[in-house]
Amino acid sequence: MTYQQLSRRLAKVYDEGEAKAIARMVYEVRYGLTMSEMLLEGVEEGRSKELRREELEEIAQRLERQEPIQYVLGEAEFCGREFHVAPGVLIPRPETAELCQWIIDSLTTHFSPLTILDIGTGSGCIAITLAAEISEAKVTAWDISEAALTIARENALRHHVDVQFEQKDILNFQLSTLNSQLSIIVSNPPYICRKEAETMEQNVLDYEPHTALFVPDDDPLLFCRTIADFGLTALKEDGWLYFEINPLYADELATLLKEKGYHDLEIKKDQFGKQRFLKGKKVKG
């Protein structure tokens, strides 16, 4: 199957530009072909012709069912690195890369040691990026899913960073074991209300893990509130809390954190102009 043939098949499901982009990604990522090579020949030529034909047909069928290309190829780019992904973890988003960069750019307070906890790590993209970019940091990452942690550990090995991965449920965690040990807590927690599902893309709903996406309609700040309470115990004095958030509840969350005693609160917009991130500092004493 040639690049042109795959593009035409996908154009029945996606618009023409997106179909071409997805087809191009298949040939670049899976087979290492340049655009000129794609246009000159099909990957069926040469060795393993039959196996490649069968593999391409399977890829085409999965893409025709609108399975995300990142799951089909098992790869997603994040902060200049390739991460293995599978349906058990969220696909890393550009917005989350902005969160990582905000943390890196904001590191002005000296902590010794510098300890970071990523809650709800998924593929490990946040924890691994911070470990790679902040050499002095000691990074720990939690997730409730052992399947996600398996993927995250694989990604850490792939990028040669040391992250301590642990299976923990923040909604059922005993706070006393981490008194004033952490410099930074970061989380991209579930923050989409179920009532918002009707506005979401179908391939996200069909393939990405709902436990990593949704919060109850009657408690949209469930995870952020729980993590904020945890931070009051686990953060060092002047330690920072960073969230990726639902823009609909940005002001409400800021008010909640202020009431709990966090200060130096800041809401930051993402590249699309939405209030997507929030940070706050633990009050002294």
Coordinates of C-alpha atoms in Angstrom, one line a residue:
M1 CA 0.0 0.0 0.0
T2 CA 1.4 3.4 -1.0
Y3 CA 1.2 6.7 0.8
Q4 CA -1.3 7.9 -1.8
Q5 CA -3.5 4.8 -1.4
L6 CA -3.5 5.1 2.4
S7 CA -4.3 8.9 2.1
R8 CA -7.3 8.2 -0.1
R9 CA -8.7 5.5 2.2
L10 CA -8.4 7.8 5.2
A11 CA -10.0 10.7 3.3
K12 CA -13.3 8.8 3.5
V13 CA -13.2 9.3 7.3
Y14 CA -11.1 12.5 7.8
D15 CA -10.9 15.7 5.9
E16 CA -8.3 15.6 3.1
G17 CA -5.6 17.5 4.9
E18 CA -5.8 15.5 8.1
A19 CA -5.9 12.2 6.1
K20 CA -2.6 13.2 4.4
A21 CA -1.0 14.2 7.6
I22 CA -2.0 10.9 9.3
A23 CA -0.8 8.9 6.4
R24 CA 2.5 10.8 6.4
M25 CA 3.0 10.1 10.1
V26 CA 2.5 6.4 9.5
Y27 CA 5.2 6.2 6.9
E28 CA 7.6 8.5 8.8
V29 CA 7.3 7.0 12.2
R30 CA 6.7 3.3 11.4
Y31 CA 8.9 3.0 8.3
G32 CA 11.3 5.9 8.5
L33 CA 10.5 7.2 5.0
T34 CA 10.9 10.8 3.8
M35 CA 8.2 12.5 1.9
S36 CA 10.0 12.0 -1.4
E37 CA 10.5 8.3 -0.7
M38 CA 6.7 8.0 0.1
L39 CA 5.8 9.5 -3.3
L40 CA 8.3 7.3 -5.2
E41 CA 7.5 3.9 -3.8
G42 CA 5.4 1.9 -1.4
V43 CA 6.8 0.3 1.7
E44 CA 5.7 -3.1 0.3
E45 CA 8.8 -3.2 -1.9
G46 CA 11.9 -4.9 -0.7
R47 CA 12.2 -7.3 2.2
S48 CA 9.3 -8.5 4.3
K49 CA 6.9 -7.5 1.6
E50 CA 4.0 -9.6 2.8
L51 CA 4.4 -8.8 6.4
R52 CA 4.5 -5.1 5.7
R53 CA 1.4 -5.3 3.5
E54 CA -0.5 -7.1 6.3
E55 CA 0.7 -4.6 8.9
L56 CA -0.3 -1.6 6.8
E57 CA -3.8 -3.1 6.3
E58 CA -4.2 -3.5 10.0
I59 CA -3.0 0.1 10.6
A60 CA -5.4 1.4 7.9
Q61 CA -8.4 -0.4 9.4
R62 CA -7.6 0.9 12.9
L63 CA -7.3 4.4 11.6
E64 CA -10.6 4.1 9.6
R65 CA -12.2 3.3 12.9
Q66 CA -10.8 6.7 14.1
E67 CA -8.5 5.2 16.7
P68 CA -6.0 7.9 17.5
I69 CA -2.8 7.7 15.4
Q70 CA -0.7 7.8 18.6
Y71 CA -2.2 4.6 19.9
V72 CA -2.0 2.9 16.5
L73 CA 1.7 3.7 16.2
G74 CA 2.3 3.4 20.0
E75 CA 4.2 6.8 20.0
A76 CA 3.5 10.4 21.0
E77 CA 5.8 13.4 20.9
F78 CA 6.1 15.4 24.0
C79 CA 8.6 18.2 24.8
G80 CA 10.9 17.0 22.0
R81 CA 10.9 13.3 23.2
E82 CA 9.0 10.3 21.9
F83 CA 6.9 8.5 24.5
H84 CA 5.3 5.1 24.2
V85 CA 1.5 5.3 24.7
A86 CA -1.3 2.7 24.7
P87 CA -5.1 2.9 25.4
G88 CA -4.4 2.6 29.1
V89 CA -2.9 6.1 29.3
L90 CA -3.9 9.6 28.1
I91 CA -2.2 10.8 24.9
P92 CA 0.2 13.7 26.0
R93 CA -1.1 17.1 24.9
P94 CA 0.8 20.2 23.9
E95 CA -0.9 22.1 26.8
T96 CA 0.7 19.7 29.3
A97 CA 4.1 20.4 27.7
E98 CA 3.4 24.1 28.5
L99 CA 2.8 23.1 32.2
C100 CA 6.2 21.4 32.3
Q101 CA 7.9 24.5 30.8
W102 CA 6.2 26.8 33.3
I103 CA 7.6 24.7 36.1
I104 CA 11.1 24.7 34.6
D105 CA 11.0 28.5 34.0
S106 CA 9.6 29.3 37.4
L107 CA 12.4 27.5 39.4
T108 CA 13.8 30.5 41.3
T109 CA 13.5 29.2 44.9
H110 CA 16.4 27.0 45.9
F111 CA 15.4 23.7 47.5
S112 CA 17.9 21.2 48.8
P113 CA 17.0 18.6 48.0
L114 CA 14.6 19.5 45.2
T115 CA 11.8 16.9 45.4
I116 CA 9.0 16.7 42.9
L117 CA 5.8 14.6 42.9
D118 CA 3.7 14.0 39.8
I119 CA 0.2 12.8 40.8
G120 CA -1.6 10.8 38.0
T121 CA 1.4 10.3 35.9
G122 CA -0.1 8.2 33.1
S123 CA 2.6 7.8 30.4
G124 CA 5.1 9.5 32.7
C125 CA 5.5 12.4 30.4
I126 CA 5.5 15.1 33.1
A127 CA 7.7 13.3 35.5
I128 CA 10.2 12.2 32.9
T129 CA 10.4 15.6 31.3
L130 CA 11.1 17.3 34.6
A131 CA 13.6 14.7 35.6
A132 CA 15.4 15.1 32.3
E133 CA 15.4 18.9 32.3
I134 CA 16.1 19.5 36.0
S135 CA 19.1 17.4 36.7
E136 CA 19.2 18.0 40.5
A137 CA 15.5 17.0 41.0
K138 CA 14.4 13.9 42.8
V139 CA 11.2 12.9 41.0
T140 CA 8.5 10.6 42.2
A141 CA 5.3 9.8 40.2
W142 CA 2.1 8.2 41.3
D143 CA -0.8 6.5 39.4
I144 CA -3.7 4.4 40.4
S145 CA -3.2 2.2 37.3
E146 CA -0.5 -0.5 37.3
A147 CA -0.8 -0.7 33.5
A148 CA -0.1 3.0 33.2
L149 CA 2.9 2.6 35.5
T150 CA 4.3 -0.2 33.4
I151 CA 4.3 2.2 30.4
A152 CA 5.7 5.1 32.4
R153 CA 8.6 2.9 33.7
E154 CA 9.3 1.9 30.1
N155 CA 9.4 5.5 29.0
A156 CA 11.8 6.4 31.9
L157 CA 14.2 3.7 30.8
R158 CA 13.9 4.8 27.2
H159 CA 15.0 8.4 28.2
H160 CA 17.6 7.4 30.8
V161 CA 16.1 9.2 33.7
D162 CA 15.6 8.1 37.3
V163 CA 12.0 8.4 38.4
Q164 CA 10.4 6.6 41.4
F165 CA 7.1 5.2 40.2
E166 CA 4.5 4.1 42.8
Q167 CA 0.9 2.8 42.6
K168 CA -1.1 5.1 44.8
D169 CA -4.6 6.5 44.8
I170 CA -4.6 10.1 46.0
L171 CA -8.3 9.8 46.9
N172 CA -7.4 7.1 49.4
F173 CA -3.9 8.1 50.7
Q174 CA -2.7 8.4 54.3
L175 CA -1.1 11.9 54.6
S176 CA 1.1 11.4 57.6
T177 CA 3.9 9.5 55.7
L178 CA 5.1 12.6 53.7
N179 CA 5.2 15.4 56.1
S180 CA 6.9 18.5 54.6
Q181 CA 9.1 16.5 52.2
L182 CA 8.1 17.9 48.8
S183 CA 9.3 21.0 47.0
I184 CA 6.8 20.7 44.1
I185 CA 3.5 18.8 43.6
V186 CA 2.3 18.8 40.0
S187 CA -0.8 17.2 38.6
N188 CA -2.8 16.9 35.4
P189 CA -5.7 15.3 37.2
P190 CA -9.1 14.2 35.8
Y191 CA -11.0 17.5 35.4
I192 CA -13.7 17.1 32.7
C193 CA -17.3 16.8 33.9
R194 CA -19.4 14.1 32.5
K195 CA -21.9 16.7 31.2
E196 CA -19.1 18.0 28.9
A197 CA -18.7 14.7 27.1
E198 CA -21.2 15.7 24.4
T199 CA -18.8 18.4 23.2
M200 CA -15.7 16.2 23.1
E201 CA -14.3 14.4 20.0
Q202 CA -15.6 10.9 19.6
N203 CA -12.2 9.3 19.2
V204 CA -11.2 10.6 22.6
L205 CA -14.4 9.2 24.2
D206 CA -14.0 5.9 22.4
Y207 CA -10.4 5.2 23.1
E208 CA -8.8 7.3 25.9
P209 CA -9.2 6.1 29.6
H210 CA -12.3 7.7 31.2
T211 CA -10.8 7.3 34.7
A212 CA -8.1 9.8 33.6
L213 CA -10.6 12.2 32.0
F214 CA -13.7 12.6 34.1
V215 CA -14.8 13.9 37.5
P216 CA -18.4 13.8 38.9
D217 CA -20.6 16.6 37.6
D218 CA -21.4 17.5 41.2
D219 CA -17.8 17.7 42.3
P220 CA -15.6 19.1 39.5
L221 CA -12.8 20.0 41.9
L222 CA -12.6 16.6 43.6
F223 CA -9.0 15.8 42.6
C224 CA -7.7 19.3 42.9
R225 CA -9.2 19.8 46.3
T226 CA -7.8 16.5 47.6
I227 CA -4.4 17.2 46.2
A228 CA -4.4 20.7 47.7
D229 CA -5.3 19.2 51.1
F230 CA -2.5 16.7 50.7
G231 CA -0.1 19.6 49.7
L232 CA -0.7 21.3 53.0
T233 CA 0.9 18.4 54.8
A234 CA 3.4 17.1 52.2
L235 CA 4.9 20.3 50.8
K236 CA 7.8 22.1 52.4
E237 CA 7.4 25.7 53.4
D238 CA 7.3 27.8 50.3
G239 CA 6.7 24.6 48.3
W240 CA 4.6 24.9 45.1
L241 CA 1.5 23.3 43.8
Y242 CA 0.9 23.2 40.0
F243 CA -2.2 22.1 38.2
E244 CA -3.5 21.6 34.7
I245 CA -7.1 22.6 35.1
N246 CA -10.5 22.9 33.5
P247 CA -10.9 26.5 32.4
L248 CA -14.5 26.5 33.5
Y249 CA -13.5 26.2 37.1
A250 CA -10.2 28.3 37.2
D251 CA -11.6 31.1 39.3
E252 CA -13.4 28.7 41.6
L253 CA -10.2 26.6 42.2
A254 CA -8.2 29.8 42.8
T255 CA -10.7 30.8 45.5
L256 CA -10.6 27.3 47.0
L257 CA -6.8 27.4 47.2
K258 CA -6.8 30.8 48.8
E259 CA -9.2 29.7 51.4
K260 CA -6.9 26.8 52.2
G261 CA -4.0 29.2 52.8
Y262 CA -2.1 29.0 49.5
H263 CA -0.7 32.3 48.3
D264 CA 1.1 33.8 45.3
L265 CA -1.7 32.2 43.2
E266 CA -1.4 32.6 39.5
I267 CA -3.7 31.4 36.7
K268 CA -1.9 31.0 33.3
K269 CA -3.5 30.7 29.9
D270 CA -2.5 28.1 27.4
Q271 CA -1.5 28.7 23.7
F272 CA -5.2 28.7 22.8
G273 CA -6.0 31.5 25.3
K274 CA -7.8 29.3 27.8
Q275 CA -7.2 29.5 31.6
R276 CA -5.4 26.1 31.7
F277 CA -2.9 26.2 34.5
L278 CA -2.8 27.3 38.1
K279 CA 0.0 27.4 40.7
G280 CA 0.1 28.4 44.4
K281 CA 2.6 28.4 47.2
K282 CA 2.2 26.7 50.5
V283 CA 1.9 29.2 53.3
K284 CA 4.7 29.3 55.9
G285 CA 4.1 27.7 59.2

